[in-house]
Coordinates of C-alpha atoms in Angstrom, one line a residue:
X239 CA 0.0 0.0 0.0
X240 CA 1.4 3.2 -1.2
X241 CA 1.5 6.2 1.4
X242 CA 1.9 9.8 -0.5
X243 CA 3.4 12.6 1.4
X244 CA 3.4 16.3 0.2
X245 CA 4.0 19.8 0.9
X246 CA 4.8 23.2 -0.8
X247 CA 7.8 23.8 -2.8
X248 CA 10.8 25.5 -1.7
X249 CA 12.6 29.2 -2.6
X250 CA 15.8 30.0 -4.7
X251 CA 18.1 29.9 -1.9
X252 CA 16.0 28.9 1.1
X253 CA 17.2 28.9 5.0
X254 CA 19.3 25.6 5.8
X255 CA 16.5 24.8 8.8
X256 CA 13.6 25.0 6.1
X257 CA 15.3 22.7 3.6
X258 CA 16.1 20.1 6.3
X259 CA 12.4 20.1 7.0
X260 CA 11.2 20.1 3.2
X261 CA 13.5 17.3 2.5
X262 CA 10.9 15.2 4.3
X263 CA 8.0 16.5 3.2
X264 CA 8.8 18.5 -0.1
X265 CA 8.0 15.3 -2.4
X266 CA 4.9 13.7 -3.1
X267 CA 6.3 10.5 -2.4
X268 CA 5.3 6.7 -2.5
X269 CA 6.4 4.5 0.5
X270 CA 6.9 0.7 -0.9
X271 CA 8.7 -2.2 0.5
X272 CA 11.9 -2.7 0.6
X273 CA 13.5 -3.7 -2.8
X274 CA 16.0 -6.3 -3.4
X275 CA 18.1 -4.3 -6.5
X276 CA 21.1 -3.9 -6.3
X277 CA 22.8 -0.6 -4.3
X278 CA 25.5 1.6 -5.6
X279 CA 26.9 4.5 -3.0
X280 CA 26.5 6.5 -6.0
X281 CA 24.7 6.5 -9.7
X282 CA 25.1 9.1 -12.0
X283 CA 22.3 9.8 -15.0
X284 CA 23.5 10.8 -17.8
X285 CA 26.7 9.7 -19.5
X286 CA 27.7 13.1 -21.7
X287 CA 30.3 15.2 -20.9
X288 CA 29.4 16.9 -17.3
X289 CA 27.9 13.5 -16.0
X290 CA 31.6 11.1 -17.3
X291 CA 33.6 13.5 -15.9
X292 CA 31.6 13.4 -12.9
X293 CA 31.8 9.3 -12.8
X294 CA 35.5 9.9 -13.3
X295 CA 36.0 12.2 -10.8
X296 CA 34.9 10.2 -8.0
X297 CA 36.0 6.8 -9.8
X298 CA 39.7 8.0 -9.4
X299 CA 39.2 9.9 -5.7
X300 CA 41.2 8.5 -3.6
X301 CA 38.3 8.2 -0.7
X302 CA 36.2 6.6 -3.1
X303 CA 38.5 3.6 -3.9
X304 CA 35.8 1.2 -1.9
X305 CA 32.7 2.6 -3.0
X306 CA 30.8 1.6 -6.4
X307 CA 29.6 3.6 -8.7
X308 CA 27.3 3.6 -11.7
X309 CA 27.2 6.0 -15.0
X310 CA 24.2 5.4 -16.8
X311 CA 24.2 6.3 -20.5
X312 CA 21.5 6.1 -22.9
X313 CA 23.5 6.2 -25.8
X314 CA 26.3 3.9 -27.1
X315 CA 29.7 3.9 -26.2
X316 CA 31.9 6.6 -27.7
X317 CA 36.1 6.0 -27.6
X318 CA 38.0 6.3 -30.9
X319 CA 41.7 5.8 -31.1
X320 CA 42.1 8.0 -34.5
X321 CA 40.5 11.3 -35.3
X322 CA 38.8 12.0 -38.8
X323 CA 40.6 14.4 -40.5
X324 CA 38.3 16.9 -40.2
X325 CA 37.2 18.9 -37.0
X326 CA 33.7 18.2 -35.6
X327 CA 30.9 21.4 -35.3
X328 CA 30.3 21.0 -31.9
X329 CA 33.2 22.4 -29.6
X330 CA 33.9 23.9 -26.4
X331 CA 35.8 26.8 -25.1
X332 CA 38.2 25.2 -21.7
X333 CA 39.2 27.3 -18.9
X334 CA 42.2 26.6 -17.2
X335 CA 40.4 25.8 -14.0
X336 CA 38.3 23.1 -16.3
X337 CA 41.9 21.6 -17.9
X338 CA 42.8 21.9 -13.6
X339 CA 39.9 19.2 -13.2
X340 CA 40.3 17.5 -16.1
X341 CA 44.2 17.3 -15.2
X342 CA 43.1 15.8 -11.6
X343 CA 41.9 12.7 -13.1
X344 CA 44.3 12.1 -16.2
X345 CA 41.7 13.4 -18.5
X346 CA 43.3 16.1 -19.9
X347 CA 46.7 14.0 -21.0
X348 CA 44.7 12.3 -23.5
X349 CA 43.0 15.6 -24.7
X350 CA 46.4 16.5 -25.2
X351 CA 47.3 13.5 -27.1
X352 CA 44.7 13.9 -29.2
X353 CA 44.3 17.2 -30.2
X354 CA 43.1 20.9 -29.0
X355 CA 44.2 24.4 -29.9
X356 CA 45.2 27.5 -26.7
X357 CA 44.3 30.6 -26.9
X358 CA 46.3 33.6 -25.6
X359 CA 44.2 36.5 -26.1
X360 CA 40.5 37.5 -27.0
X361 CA 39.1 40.2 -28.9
X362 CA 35.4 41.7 -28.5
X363 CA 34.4 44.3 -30.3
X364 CA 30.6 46.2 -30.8
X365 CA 29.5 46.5 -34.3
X366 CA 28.0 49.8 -33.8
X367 CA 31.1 51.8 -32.7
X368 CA 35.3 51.3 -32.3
X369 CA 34.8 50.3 -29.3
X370 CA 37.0 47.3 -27.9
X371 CA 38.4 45.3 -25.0
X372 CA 41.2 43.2 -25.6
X373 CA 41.6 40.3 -22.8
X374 CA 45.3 38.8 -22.7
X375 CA 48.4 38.5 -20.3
X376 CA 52.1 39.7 -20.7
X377 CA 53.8 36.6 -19.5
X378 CA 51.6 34.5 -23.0
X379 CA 50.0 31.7 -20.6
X380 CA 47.3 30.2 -22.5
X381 CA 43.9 31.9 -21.5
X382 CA 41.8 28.6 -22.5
X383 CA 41.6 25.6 -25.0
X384 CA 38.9 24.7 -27.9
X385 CA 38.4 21.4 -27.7
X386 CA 36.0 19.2 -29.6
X387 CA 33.6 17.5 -27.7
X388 CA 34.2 14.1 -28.9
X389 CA 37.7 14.6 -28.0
X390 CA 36.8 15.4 -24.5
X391 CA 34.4 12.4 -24.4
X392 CA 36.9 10.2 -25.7
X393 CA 39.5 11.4 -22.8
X394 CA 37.1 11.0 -20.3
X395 CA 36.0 7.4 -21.4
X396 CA 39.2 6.3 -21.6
X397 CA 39.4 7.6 -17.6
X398 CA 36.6 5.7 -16.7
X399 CA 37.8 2.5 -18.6
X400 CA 40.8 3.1 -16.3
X401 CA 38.6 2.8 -13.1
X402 CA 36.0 0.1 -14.4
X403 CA 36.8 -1.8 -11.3
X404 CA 35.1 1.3 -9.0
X405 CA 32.7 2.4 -11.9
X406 CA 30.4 0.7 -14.2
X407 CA 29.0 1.9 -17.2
X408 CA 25.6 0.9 -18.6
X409 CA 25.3 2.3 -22.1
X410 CA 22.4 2.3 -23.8
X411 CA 20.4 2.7 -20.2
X412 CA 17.7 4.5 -19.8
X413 CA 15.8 5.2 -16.1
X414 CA 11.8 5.2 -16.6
X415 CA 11.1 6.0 -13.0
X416 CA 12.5 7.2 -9.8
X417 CA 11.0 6.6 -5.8
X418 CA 12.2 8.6 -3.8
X419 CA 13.4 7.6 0.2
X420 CA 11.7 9.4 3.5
X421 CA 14.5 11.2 5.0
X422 CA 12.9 9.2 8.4
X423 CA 13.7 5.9 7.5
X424 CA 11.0 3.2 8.2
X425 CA 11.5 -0.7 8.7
X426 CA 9.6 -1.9 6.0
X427 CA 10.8 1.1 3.1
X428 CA 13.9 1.2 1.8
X429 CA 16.4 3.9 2.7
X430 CA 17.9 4.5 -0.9
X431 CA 16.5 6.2 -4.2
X432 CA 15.2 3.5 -6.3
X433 CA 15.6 3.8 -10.1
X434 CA 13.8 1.6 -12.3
X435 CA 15.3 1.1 -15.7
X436 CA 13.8 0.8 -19.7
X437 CA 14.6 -3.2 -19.4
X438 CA 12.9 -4.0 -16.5
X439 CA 15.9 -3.6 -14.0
X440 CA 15.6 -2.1 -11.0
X441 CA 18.4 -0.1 -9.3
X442 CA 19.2 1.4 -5.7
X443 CA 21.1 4.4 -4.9
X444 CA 22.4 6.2 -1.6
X445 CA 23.1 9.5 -3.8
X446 CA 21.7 10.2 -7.3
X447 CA 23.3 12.7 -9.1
X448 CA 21.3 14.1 -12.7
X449 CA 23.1 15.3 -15.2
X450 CA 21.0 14.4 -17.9
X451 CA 20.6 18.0 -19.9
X452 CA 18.4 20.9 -20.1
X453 CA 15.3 18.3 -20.2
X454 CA 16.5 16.8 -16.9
X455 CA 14.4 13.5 -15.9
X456 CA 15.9 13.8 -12.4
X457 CA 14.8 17.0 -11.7
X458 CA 11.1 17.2 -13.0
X459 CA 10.6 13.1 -11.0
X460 CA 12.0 15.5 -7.9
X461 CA 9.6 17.9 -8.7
X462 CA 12.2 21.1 -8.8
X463 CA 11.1 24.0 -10.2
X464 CA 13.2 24.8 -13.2
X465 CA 13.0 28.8 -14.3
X466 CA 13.9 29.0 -18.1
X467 CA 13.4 31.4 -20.8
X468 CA 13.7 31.4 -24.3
X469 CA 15.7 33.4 -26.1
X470 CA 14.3 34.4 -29.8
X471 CA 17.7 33.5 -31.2
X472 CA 19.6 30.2 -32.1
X473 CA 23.1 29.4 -32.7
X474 CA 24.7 28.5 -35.9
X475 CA 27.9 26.7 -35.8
X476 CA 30.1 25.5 -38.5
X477 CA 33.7 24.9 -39.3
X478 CA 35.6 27.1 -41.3
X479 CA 38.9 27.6 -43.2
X480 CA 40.8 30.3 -43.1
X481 CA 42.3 32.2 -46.8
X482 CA 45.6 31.1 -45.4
X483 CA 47.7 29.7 -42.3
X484 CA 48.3 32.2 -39.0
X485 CA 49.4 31.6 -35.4
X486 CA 45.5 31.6 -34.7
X487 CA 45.6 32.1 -30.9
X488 CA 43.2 34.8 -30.8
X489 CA 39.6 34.2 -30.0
X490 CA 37.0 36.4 -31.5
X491 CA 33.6 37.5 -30.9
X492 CA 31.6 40.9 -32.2
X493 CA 28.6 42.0 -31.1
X494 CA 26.0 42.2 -33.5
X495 CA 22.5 44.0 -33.3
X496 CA 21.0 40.4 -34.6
X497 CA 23.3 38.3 -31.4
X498 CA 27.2 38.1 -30.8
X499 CA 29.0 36.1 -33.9
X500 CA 32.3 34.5 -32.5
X501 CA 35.2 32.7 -33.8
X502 CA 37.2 30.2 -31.9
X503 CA 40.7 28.5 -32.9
X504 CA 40.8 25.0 -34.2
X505 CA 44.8 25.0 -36.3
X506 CA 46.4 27.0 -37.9
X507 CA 44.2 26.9 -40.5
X508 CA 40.4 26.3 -38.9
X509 CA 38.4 27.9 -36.6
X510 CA 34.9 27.0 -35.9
X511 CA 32.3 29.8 -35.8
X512 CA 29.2 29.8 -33.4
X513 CA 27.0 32.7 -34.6
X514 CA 24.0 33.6 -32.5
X515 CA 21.1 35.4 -34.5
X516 CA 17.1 35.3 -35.2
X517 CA 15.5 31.8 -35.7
X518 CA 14.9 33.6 -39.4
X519 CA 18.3 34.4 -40.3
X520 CA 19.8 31.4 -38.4
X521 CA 17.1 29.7 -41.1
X522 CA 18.6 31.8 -44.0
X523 CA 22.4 30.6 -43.1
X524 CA 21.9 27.1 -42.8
X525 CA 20.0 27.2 -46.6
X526 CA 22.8 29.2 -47.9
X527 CA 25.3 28.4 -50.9
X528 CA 28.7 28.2 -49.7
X529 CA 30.2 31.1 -50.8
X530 CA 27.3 33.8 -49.9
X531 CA 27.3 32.3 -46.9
X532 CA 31.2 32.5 -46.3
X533 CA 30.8 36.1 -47.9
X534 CA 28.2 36.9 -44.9
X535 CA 30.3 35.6 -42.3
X536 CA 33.7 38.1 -43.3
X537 CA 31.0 40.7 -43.7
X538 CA 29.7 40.1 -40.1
X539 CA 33.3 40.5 -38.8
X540 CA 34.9 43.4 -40.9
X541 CA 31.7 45.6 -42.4
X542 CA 30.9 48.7 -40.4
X543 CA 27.2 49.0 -41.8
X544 CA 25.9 49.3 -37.9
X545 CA 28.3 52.7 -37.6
X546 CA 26.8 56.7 -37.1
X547 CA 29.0 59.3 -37.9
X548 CA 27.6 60.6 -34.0
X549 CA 28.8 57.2 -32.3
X550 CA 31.8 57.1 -34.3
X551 CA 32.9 61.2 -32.9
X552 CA 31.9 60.4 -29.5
X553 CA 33.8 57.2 -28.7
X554 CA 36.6 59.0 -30.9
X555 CA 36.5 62.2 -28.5
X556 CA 36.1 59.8 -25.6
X557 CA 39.3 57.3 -26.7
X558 CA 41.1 60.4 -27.1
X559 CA 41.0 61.3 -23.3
X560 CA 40.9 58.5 -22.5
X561 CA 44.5 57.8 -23.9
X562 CA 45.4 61.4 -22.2
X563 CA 44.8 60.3 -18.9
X564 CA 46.5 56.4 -19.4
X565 CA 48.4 56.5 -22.2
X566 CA 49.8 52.8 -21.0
X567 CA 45.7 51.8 -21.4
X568 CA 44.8 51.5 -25.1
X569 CA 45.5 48.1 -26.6
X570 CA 46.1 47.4 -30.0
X571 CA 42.9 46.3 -32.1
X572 CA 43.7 43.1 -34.5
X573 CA 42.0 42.1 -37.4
X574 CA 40.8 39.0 -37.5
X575 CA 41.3 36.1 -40.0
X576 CA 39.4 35.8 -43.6
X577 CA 37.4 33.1 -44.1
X578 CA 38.4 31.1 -47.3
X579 CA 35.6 28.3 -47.1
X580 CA 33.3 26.5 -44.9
X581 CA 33.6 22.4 -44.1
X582 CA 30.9 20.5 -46.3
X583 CA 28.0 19.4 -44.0
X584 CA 29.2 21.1 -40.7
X585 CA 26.7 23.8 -40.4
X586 CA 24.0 23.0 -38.0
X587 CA 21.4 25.1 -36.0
X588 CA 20.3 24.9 -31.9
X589 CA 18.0 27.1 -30.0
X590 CA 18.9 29.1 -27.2
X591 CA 17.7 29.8 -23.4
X592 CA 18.6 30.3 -20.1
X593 CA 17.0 28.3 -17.4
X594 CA 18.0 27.8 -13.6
X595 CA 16.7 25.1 -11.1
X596 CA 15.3 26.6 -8.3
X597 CA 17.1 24.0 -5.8
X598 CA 20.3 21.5 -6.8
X599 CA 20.2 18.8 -4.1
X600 CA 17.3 16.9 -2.4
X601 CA 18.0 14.3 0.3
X602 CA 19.8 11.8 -2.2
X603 CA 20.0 13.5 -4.9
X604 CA 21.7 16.1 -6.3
X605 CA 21.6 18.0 -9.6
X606 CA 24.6 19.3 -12.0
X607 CA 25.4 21.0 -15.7
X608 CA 22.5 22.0 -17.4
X609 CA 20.2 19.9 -15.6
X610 CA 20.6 22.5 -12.9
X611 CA 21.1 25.5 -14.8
X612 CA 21.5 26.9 -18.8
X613 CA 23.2 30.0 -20.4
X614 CA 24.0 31.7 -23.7
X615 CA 26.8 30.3 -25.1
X616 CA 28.2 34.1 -26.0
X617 CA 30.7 33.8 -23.2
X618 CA 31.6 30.2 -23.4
X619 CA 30.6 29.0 -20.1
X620 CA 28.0 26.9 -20.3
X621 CA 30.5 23.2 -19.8
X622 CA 32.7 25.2 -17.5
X623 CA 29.9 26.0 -15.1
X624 CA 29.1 21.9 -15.0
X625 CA 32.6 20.7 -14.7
X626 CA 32.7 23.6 -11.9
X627 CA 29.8 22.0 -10.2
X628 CA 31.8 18.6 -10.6
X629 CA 34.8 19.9 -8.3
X630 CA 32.8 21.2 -6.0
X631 CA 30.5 18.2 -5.4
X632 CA 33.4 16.0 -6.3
X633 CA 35.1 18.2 -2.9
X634 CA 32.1 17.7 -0.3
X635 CA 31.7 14.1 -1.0
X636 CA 35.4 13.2 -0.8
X637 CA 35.1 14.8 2.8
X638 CA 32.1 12.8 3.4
X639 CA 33.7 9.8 2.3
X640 CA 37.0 10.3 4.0
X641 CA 34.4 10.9 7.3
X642 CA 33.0 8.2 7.0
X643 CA 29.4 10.0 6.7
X644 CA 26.2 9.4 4.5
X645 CA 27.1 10.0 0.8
X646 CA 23.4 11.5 0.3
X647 CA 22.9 13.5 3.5
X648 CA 21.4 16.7 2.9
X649 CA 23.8 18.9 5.3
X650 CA 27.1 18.7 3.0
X651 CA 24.7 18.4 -0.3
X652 CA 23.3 21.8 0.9
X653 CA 27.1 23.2 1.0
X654 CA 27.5 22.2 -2.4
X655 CA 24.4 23.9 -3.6
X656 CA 25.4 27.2 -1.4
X657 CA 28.8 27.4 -3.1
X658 CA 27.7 27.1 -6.4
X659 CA 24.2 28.8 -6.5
X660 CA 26.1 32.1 -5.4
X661 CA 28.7 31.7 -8.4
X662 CA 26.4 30.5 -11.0
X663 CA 23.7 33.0 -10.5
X664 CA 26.1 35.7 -10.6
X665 CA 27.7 34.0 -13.7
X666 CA 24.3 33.3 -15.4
X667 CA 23.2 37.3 -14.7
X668 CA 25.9 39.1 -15.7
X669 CA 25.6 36.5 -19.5
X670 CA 22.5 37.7 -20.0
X671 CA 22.7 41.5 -19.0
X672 CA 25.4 41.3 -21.7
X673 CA 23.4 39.6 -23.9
X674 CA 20.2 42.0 -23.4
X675 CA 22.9 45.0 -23.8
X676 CA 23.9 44.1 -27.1
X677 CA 20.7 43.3 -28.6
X678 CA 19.9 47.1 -29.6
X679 CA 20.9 49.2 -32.0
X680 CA 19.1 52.4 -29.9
X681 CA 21.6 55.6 -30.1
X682 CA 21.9 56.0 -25.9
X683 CA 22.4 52.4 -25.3
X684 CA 25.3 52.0 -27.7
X685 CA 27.1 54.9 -26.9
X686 CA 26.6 54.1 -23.2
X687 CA 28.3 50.5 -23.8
X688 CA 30.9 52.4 -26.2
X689 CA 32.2 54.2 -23.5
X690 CA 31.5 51.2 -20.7
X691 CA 33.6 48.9 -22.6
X692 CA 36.6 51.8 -24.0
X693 CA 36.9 52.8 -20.1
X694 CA 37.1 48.7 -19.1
X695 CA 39.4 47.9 -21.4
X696 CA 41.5 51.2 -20.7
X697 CA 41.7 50.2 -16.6
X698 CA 44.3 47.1 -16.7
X699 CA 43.3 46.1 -13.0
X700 CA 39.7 46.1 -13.9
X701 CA 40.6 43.8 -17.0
X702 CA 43.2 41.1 -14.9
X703 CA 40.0 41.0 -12.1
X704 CA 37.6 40.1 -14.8
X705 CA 39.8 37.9 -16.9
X706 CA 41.0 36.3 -13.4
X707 CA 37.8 35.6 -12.3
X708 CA 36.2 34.4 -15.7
X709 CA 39.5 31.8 -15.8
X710 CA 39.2 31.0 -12.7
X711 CA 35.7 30.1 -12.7
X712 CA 35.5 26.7 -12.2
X713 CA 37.4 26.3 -8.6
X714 CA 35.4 28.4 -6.2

């Protein structure tokens, strides 16, 4: 006989005492006898990049060496020895604090192996003025990676194979149903999350951690609110060739009334473009011939068809005493690479949005990556934000372990949540003030920006902070 329990939801950031309370009675849940499945200390759902990385982590913890672990994957199994020739479309932009967690595992030395191109400087620039700010450091340390993301999942599968004695991997898995555990453990009920599985299996769990995507099963069977918006823009991405070979350690991105278009390194030779626009012109890009669409692409990054002769004099007259006052604080603008051609079949199209889980961790469960939260890709954080929820949560269960306390108690989960609500929601505000701030072409608004960014990227403290803090993301 089932016994339901429920109770209102919970705030953003609620007080510690409240949580404790809702995390007996914030779930609608069903009280069943005791299963006989088998029990992992911890299961992970969902095997892409954020969730094997998060397998890995705690595969290769030292505190963890006696505890089992379970990564379920609904797709197959992805490890290749060889590369194609040709880059993939989908890639992401690595912070040094991501290659720092990467690094802790042995991930990162097959990345390495494999292939990925640094960066030592970025370049944004408005479409509707000169104005600039140019993000690099004197001693040439690389300020991130682009890395393909089936090199990354290659590197991290390879990590896991490496542990398979402390982690097991069931690919082409797929959990239909969750019951969740009373924090006030009964006799006759089991004390773990029980996850039932597509083929009839049924598994048990002291800590459950999603990281299944935007569309997170987890979260909506935990009934956590998830605040998302959608953003009337999508991404185009592609890889492109460049007219001929450079050093190519500058990343790019303009802001364009339409969205932000940005090029990342890939070779010498490649760079992979991630251009965010209207669902209608994203529409037109993907349709395009080859070479109007190349032709739109330099054209995005060199035309100045968004200039006024009065936001032109003004940022002039501004840049001008500016340079009086700091004559050390103007940077040198670059100009960035001509496209030469475009990789057949790369281009591809994804909508955008920003969402945010109103909670990450229930008792026994905890939620990371964009199952917990979502952000436009203009600043490149959106995989750094989840592998900086892995080190955290990777941080506060190692403690646990190495205490000897209860994997899925709420008191350190709530820690983890703490840490990383503050840092995301910051993160995640700041994204999309930027975004919103760039999406006009309105007279006031750009020249307040011009002068915003020319003043930025004249104070060199104000710059190291915010490149500091942007590499540095991950670790806090």
């Amino acid at each position: 006989m089932a016994v339901w329990v429920s109770a209102g939801g919970c705030g953003l950031l609620s007080p510690i005492r409240g949580r404790l309370r809702a995390a007996v009675l914030a779930w609608r849940v069903p009280v069943r006898a005791a299963g006989t499945g088998l029990v992992y200390d911890v299961v992970v759902s969902g095997g892409g990049m954020v969730g094997s990385a998060m397998a890995a982590a705690l595969g290769h913890d030292v505190h963890f060496r006696e505890k089992k672990i379970l990564l379920l994957e609904a797709g197959p199994r992805k490890v290749s020895d060889s590369l194609p020739e040709s880059y993939s479309n989908r890639v992401s932009s690595i912070s040094p604090g991501s290659a720092t967690l990467l690094s802790s595992f042995g991930a990162w030395d097959h990345v390495c192996s494999l292939r990925f191109k640094p960066f030592r400087r970025m370049q944004v620039w408005d479409a509707c003025s000169e104005a600039m700010i140019i993000f690099d450091k004197n001693n040439l340390e690389d300020m991130g990676y682009v890395v393909e993301n089936d090199v990354i999942m290659s590197a991290l599968t390879k990590q896991l194979d490496a542990v398979s004695d402390r982690v097991e991997v069931l690919y082409r898995s797929r959990a239909v149903g969750y019951t969740w555990p009373l924090t006030c453990h009964l006799s006759d009920t089991s004390p773990w999350v029980k996850i039932d599985l597509a083929d009839g299996r049924r598994l048990e769990t002291k800590l459950l951690i999603g990281a299944d995507g935007q569309n997170s099963m987890v979260r909506k069977a935990a009934g956590i609110q998830n605040m998302h918006y959608q953003y009337d823009q999508s991404a185009v991405v592609a890889t492109l060739h460049l007219s001929e070979a450079t050093d190519n350690n500058v990343a790019w991105q303009r802001f364009l009334p339409s969205g932000p278009i940005a090029l990342l390194p890939l070779s010498d030779t490649a760079s992979s473009l991630v251009w965010s626009t209207s669902h209608e012109h994203a529409s037109d890009l993907l349709s395009m011939d080859e070479e109007s669409f190349v032709d739109t692409i330099n054209s995005a990054f060199w035309s100045n068809l968004h200039h006024s002769d009065f936001i032109d004099t003004a940022g002039s007259v501004f840049r001008s005493a500016i340079s009086l006052l700091m004559p050390s604080g103007t940077a040198t603008r670059q100009l960035p690479p001509s496209i030469a051609r475009v990789e057949p079949k790369s281009r591809a199209v994804f909508p955008l949005g920003m969402g945010h889980a109103t909670e990450y961790v229930r008792h026994r469960m905890a939620l990371i990556g964009d199952a917990a939260h979502r952000v436009h890709p203009l600043a490149g954080q959106g995989v750094n934000m989840g592998f900086g929820d892995i080190a955290c949560l990777t941080h506060h269960l190692s403690t646990a372990a190495f205490n000897g306390k209860d994997l899925g108690s709420i008191k350190h989960l709530l820690q983890f949540e703490t840490e990383r609500q503050r840092h995301n929601l910051s993160l995640m505000a700041a994204i999309d003030l930027l975004k919103r701030l760039y999406s006009t072409s309105v007279a006031p608004f750009v020249l307040l920006r011009t002068w915003g960014l020319q003043t930025t990227n004249a104070l060199s403290p104000v710059k190291v902070r915010g490149t500091v803090r942007t590499l540095q993301t991950n670790l806090r």
